Short mmCIF file of the N, C-alpha and C atoms (twelve columns), coordinates in Angstrom:
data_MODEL
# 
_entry.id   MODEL 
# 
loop_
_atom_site.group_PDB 
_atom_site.id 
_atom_site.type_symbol 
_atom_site.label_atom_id 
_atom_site.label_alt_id 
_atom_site.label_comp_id 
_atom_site.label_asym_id 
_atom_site.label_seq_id 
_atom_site.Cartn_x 
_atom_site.Cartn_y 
_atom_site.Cartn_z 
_atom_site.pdbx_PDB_model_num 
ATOM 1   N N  . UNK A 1  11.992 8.563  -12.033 1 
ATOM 2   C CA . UNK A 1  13.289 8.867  -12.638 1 
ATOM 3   C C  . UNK A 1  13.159 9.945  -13.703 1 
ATOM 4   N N  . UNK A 2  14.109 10.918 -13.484 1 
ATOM 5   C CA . UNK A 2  13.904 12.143 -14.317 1 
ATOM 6   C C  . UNK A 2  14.638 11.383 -15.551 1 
ATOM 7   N N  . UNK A 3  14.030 10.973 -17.158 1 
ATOM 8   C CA . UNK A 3  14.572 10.569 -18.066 1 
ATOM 9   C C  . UNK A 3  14.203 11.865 -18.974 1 
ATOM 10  N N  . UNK A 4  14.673 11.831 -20.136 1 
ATOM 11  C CA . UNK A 4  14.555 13.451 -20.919 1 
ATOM 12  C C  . UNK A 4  13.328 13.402 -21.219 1 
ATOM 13  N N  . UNK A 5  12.209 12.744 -21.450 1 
ATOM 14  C CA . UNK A 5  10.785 12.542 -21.609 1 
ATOM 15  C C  . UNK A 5  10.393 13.819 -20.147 1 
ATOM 16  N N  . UNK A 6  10.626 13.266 -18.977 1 
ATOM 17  C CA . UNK A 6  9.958  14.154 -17.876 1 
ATOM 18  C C  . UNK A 6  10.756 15.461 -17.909 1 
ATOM 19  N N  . UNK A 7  12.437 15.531 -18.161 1 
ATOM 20  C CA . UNK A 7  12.775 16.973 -18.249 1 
ATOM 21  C C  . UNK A 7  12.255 17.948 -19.235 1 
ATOM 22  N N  . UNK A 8  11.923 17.440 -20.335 1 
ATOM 23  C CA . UNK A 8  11.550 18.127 -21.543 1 
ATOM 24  C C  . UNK A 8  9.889  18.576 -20.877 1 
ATOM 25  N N  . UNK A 9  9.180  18.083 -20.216 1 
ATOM 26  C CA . UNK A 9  8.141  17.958 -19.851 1 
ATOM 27  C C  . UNK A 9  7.949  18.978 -18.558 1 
ATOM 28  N N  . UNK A 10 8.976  19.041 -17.978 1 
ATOM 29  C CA . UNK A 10 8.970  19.790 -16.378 1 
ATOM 30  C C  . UNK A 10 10.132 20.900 -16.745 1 
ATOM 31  N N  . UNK A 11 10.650 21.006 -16.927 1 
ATOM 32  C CA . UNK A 11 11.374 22.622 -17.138 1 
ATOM 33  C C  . UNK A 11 10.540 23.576 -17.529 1 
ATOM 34  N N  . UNK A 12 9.585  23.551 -18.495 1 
ATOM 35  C CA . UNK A 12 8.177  24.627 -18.755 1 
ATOM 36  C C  . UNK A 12 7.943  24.845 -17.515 1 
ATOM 37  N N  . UNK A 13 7.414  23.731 -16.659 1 
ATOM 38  C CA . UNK A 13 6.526  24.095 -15.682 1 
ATOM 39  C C  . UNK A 13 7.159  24.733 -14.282 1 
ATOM 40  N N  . UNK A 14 8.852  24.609 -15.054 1 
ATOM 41  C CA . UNK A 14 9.585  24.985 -14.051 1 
ATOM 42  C C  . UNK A 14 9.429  26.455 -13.850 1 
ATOM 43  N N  . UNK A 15 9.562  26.655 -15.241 1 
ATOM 44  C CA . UNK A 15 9.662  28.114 -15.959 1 
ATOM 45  C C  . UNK A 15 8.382  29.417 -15.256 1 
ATOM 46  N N  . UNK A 16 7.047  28.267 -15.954 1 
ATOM 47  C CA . UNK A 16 5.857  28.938 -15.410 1 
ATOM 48  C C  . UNK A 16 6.372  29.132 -13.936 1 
ATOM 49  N N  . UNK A 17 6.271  28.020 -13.303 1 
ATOM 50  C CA . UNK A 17 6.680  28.261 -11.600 1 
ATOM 51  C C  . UNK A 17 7.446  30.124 -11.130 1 
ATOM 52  N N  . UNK A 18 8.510  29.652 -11.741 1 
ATOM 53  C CA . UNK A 18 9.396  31.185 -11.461 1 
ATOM 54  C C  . UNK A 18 8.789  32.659 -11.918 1 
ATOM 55  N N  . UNK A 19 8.544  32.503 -13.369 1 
ATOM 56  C CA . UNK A 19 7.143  33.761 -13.666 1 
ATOM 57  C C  . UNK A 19 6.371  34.007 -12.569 1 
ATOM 58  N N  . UNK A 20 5.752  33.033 -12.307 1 
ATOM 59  C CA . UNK A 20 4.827  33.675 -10.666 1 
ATOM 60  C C  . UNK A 20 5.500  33.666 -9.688  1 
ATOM 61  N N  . UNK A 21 6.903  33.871 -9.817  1 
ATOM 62  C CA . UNK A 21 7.583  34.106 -8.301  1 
ATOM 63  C C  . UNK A 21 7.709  33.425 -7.341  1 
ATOM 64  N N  . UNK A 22 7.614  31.908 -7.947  1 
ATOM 65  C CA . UNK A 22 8.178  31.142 -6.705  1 
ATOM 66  C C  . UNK A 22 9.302  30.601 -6.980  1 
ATOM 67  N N  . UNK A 23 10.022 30.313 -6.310  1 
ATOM 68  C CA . UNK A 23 11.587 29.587 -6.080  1 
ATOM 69  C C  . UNK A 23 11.634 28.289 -6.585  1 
ATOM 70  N N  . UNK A 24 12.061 27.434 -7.491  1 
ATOM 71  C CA . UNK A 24 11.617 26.561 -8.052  1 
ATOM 72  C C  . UNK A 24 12.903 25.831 -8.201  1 
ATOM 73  N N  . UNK A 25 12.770 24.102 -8.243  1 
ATOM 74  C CA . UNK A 25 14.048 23.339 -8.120  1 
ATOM 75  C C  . UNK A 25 12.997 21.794 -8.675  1 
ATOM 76  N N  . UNK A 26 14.374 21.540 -9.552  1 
ATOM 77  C CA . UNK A 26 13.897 20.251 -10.148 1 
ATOM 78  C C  . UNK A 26 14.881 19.242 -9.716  1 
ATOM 79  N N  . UNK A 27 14.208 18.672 -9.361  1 
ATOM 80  C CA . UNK A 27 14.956 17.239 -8.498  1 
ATOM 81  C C  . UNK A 27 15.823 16.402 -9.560  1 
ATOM 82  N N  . UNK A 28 17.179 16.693 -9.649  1 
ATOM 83  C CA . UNK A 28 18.065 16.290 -10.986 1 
ATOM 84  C C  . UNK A 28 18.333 14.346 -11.477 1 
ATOM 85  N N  . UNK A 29 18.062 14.053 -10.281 1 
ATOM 86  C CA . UNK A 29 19.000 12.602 -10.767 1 
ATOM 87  C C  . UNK A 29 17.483 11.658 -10.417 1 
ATOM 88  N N  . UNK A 30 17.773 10.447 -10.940 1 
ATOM 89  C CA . UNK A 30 16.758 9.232  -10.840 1 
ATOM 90  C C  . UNK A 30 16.782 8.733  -9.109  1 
ATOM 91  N N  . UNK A 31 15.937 8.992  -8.557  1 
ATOM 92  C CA . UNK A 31 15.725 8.534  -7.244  1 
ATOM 93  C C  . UNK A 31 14.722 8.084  -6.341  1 
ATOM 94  N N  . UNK A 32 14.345 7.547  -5.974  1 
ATOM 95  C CA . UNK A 32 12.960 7.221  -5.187  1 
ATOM 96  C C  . UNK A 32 12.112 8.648  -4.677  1 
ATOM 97  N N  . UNK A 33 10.793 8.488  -5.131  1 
ATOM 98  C CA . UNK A 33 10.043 9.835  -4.535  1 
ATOM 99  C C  . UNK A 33 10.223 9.803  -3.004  1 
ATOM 100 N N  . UNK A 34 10.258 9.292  -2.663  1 
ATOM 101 C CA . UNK A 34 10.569 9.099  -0.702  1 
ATOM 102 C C  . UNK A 34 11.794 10.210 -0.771  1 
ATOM 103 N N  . UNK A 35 12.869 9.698  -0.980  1 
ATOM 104 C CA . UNK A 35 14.323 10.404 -1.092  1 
ATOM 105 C C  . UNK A 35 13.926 11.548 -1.492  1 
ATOM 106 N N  . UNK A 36 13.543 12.129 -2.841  1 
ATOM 107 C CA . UNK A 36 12.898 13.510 -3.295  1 
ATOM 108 C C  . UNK A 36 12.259 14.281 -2.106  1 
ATOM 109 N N  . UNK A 37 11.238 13.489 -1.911  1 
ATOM 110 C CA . UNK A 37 10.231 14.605 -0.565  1 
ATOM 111 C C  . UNK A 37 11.121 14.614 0.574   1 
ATOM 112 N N  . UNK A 38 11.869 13.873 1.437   1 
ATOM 113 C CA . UNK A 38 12.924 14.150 2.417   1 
ATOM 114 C C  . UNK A 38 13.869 15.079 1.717   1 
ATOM 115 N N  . UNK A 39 14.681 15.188 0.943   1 
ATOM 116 C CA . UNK A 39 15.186 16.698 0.684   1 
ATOM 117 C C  . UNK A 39 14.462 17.478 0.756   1 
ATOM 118 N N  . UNK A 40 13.097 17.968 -0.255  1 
ATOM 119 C CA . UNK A 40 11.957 18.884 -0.289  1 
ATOM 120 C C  . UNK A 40 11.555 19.336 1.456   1 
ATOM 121 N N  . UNK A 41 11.533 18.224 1.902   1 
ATOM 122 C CA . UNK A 41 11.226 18.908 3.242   1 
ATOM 123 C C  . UNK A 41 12.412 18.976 4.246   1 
ATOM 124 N N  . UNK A 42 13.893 19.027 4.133   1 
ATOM 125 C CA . UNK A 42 14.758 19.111 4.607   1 
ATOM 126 C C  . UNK A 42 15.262 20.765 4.338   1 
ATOM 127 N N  . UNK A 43 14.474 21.157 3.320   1 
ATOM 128 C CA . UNK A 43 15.110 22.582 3.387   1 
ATOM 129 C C  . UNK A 43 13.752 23.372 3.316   1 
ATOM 130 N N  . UNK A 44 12.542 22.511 3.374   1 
ATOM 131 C CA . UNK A 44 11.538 23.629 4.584   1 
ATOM 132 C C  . UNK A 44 10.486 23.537 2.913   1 
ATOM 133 N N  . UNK A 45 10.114 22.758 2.047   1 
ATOM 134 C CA . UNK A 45 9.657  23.599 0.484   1 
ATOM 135 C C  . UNK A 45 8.871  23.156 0.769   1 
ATOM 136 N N  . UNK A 46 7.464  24.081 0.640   1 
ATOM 137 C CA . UNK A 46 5.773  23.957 0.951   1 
ATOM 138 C C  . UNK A 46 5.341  23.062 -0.273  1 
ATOM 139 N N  . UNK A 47 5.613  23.277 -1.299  1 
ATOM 140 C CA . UNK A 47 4.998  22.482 -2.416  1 
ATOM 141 C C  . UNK A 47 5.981  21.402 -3.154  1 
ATOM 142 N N  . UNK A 48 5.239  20.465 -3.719  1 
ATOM 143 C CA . UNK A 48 6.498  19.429 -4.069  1 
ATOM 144 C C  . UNK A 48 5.431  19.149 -5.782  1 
ATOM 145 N N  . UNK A 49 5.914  19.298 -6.763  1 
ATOM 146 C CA . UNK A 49 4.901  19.078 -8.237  1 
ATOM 147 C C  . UNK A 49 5.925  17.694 -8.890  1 
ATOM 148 N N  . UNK A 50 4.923  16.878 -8.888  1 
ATOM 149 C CA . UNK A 50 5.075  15.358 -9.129  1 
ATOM 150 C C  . UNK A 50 4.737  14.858 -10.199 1 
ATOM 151 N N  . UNK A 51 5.952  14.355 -11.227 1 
ATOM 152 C CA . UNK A 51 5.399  14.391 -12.794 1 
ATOM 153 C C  . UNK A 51 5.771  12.819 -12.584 1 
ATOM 154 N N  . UNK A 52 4.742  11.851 -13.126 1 
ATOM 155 C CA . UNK A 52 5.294  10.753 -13.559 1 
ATOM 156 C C  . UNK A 52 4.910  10.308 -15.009 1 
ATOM 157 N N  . UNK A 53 4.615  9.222  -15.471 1 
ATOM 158 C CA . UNK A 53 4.442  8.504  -16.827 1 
ATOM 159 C C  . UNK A 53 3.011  8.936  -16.853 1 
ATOM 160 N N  . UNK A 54 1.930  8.703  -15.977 1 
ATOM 161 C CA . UNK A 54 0.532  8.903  -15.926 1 
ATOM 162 C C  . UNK A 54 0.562  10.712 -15.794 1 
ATOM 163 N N  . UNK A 55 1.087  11.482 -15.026 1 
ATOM 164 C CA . UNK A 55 0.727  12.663 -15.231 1 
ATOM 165 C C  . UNK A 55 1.135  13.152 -16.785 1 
ATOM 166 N N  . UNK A 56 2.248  12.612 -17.660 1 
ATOM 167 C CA . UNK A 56 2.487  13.529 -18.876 1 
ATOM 168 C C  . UNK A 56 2.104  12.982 -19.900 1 
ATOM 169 N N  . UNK A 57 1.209  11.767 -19.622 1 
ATOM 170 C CA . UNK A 57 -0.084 11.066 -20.484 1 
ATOM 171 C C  . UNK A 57 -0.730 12.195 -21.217 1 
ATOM 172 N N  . UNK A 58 -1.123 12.111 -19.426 1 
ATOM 173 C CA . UNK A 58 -2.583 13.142 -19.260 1 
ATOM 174 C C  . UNK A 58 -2.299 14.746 -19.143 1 
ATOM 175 N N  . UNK A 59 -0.999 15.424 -19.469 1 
ATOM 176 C CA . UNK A 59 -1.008 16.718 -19.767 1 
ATOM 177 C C  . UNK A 59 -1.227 17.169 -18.224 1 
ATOM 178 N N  . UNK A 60 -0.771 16.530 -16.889 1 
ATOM 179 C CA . UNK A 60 -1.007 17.034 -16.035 1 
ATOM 180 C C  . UNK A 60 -0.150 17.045 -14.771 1 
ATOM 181 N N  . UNK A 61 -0.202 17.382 -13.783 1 
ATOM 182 C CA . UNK A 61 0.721  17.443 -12.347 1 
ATOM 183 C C  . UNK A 61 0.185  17.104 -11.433 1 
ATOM 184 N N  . UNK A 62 0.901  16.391 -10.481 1 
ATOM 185 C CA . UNK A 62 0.611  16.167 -8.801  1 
ATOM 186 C C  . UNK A 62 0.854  16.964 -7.960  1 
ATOM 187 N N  . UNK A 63 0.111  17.875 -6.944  1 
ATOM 188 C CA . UNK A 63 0.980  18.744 -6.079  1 
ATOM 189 C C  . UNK A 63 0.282  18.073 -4.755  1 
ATOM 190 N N  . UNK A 64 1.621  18.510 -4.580  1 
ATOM 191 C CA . UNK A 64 1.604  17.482 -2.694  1 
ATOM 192 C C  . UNK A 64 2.101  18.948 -2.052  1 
ATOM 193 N N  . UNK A 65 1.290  19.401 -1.084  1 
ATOM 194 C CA . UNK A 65 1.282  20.502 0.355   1 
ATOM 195 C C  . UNK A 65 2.091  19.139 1.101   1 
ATOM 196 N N  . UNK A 66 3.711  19.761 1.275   1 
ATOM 197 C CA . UNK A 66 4.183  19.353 2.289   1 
ATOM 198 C C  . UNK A 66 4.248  19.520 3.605   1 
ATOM 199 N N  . UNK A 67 3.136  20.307 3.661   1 
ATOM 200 C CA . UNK A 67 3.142  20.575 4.954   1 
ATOM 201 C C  . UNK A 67 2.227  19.889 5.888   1 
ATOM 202 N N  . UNK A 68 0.841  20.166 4.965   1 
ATOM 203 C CA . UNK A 68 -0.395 19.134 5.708   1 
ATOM 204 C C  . UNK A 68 -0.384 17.902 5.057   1 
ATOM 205 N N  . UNK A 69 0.379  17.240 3.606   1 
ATOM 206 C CA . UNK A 69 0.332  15.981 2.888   1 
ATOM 207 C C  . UNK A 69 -0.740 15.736 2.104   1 
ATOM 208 N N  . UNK A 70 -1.833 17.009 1.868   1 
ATOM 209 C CA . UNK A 70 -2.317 17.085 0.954   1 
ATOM 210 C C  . UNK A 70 -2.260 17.011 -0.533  1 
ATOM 211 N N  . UNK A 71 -2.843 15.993 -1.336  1 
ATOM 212 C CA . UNK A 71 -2.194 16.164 -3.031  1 
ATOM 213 C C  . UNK A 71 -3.650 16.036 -3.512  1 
ATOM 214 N N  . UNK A 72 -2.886 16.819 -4.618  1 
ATOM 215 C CA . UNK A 72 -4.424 16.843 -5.566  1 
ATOM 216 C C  . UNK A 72 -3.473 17.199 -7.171  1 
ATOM 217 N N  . UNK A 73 -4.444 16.915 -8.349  1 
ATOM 218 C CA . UNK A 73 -4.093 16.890 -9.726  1 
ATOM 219 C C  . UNK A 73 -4.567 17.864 -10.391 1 
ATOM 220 N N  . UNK A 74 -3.827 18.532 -11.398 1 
ATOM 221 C CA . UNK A 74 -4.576 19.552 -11.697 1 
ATOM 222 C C  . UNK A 74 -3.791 19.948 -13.296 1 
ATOM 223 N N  . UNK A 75 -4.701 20.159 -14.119 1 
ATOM 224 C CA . UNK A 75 -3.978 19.742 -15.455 1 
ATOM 225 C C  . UNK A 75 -3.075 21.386 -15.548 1 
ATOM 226 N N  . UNK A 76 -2.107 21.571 -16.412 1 
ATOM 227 C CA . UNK A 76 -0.126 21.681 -16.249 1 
ATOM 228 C C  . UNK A 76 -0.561 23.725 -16.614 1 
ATOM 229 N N  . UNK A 77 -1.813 23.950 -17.520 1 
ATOM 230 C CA . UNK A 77 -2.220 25.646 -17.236 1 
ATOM 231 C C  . UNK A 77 -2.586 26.056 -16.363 1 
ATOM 232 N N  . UNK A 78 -3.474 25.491 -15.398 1 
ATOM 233 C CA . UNK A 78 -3.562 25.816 -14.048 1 
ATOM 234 C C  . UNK A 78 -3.073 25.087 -12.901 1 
ATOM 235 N N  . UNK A 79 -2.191 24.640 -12.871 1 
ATOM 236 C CA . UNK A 79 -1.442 24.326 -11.512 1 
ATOM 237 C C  . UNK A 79 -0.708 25.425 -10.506 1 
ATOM 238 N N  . UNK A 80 -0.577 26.475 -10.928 1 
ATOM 239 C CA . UNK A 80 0.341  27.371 -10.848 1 
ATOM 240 C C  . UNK A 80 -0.701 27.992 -9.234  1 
ATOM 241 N N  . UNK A 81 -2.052 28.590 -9.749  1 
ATOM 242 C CA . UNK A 81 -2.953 28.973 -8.942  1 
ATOM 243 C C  . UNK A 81 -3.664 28.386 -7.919  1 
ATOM 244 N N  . UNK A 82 -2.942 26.485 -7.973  1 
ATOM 245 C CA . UNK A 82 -3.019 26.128 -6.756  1 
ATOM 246 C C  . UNK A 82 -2.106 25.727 -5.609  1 
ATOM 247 N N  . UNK A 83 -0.970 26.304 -6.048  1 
ATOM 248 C CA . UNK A 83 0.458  26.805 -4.707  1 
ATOM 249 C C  . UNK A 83 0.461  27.725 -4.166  1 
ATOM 250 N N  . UNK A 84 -0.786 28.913 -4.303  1 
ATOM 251 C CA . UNK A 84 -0.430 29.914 -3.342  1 
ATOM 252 C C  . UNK A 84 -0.446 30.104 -2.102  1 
# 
């Protein structure tokens, strides 16, 4: 659930995202990650960056390759260089 803790937390990384030129969308309302990744992959989006309570602990992100279902963690300065 996006509460202002994770927006305050993910709009930066939204930000960074767009600086390097990718197309970037933050999933607005409280909803099951299931529901999230079926939109994400309903309009085709290769990368999906997954903030929960444990990633903004730890200063960090989940990225899930929607394509092959690959995820891996990678702390929130370099995440950027592993969506290309």
């Amino acid at each position: 659930p996006m509460d202002e803790n994770a927006v305050n937390y993910c709009l930066p990384l939204a930000d960074k995202c767009r600086e390097n030129g990718y197309k970037t969308e933050i999933y607005p309302s409280a909803s099951k990650l299931k529901k999230q990744l079926d939109y994400a992959n309903a309009k085709n989006i290769k990368w999906a960056i997954i903030v929960g309570d444990s990633e903004i602990e730890k200063g960090e992100v989940s990225i899930k390759n929607l394509v092959d279902g690959n995820q891996q963690t990678s702390d929130i300065e370099n995440f950027v260089n592993l969506i290309s």
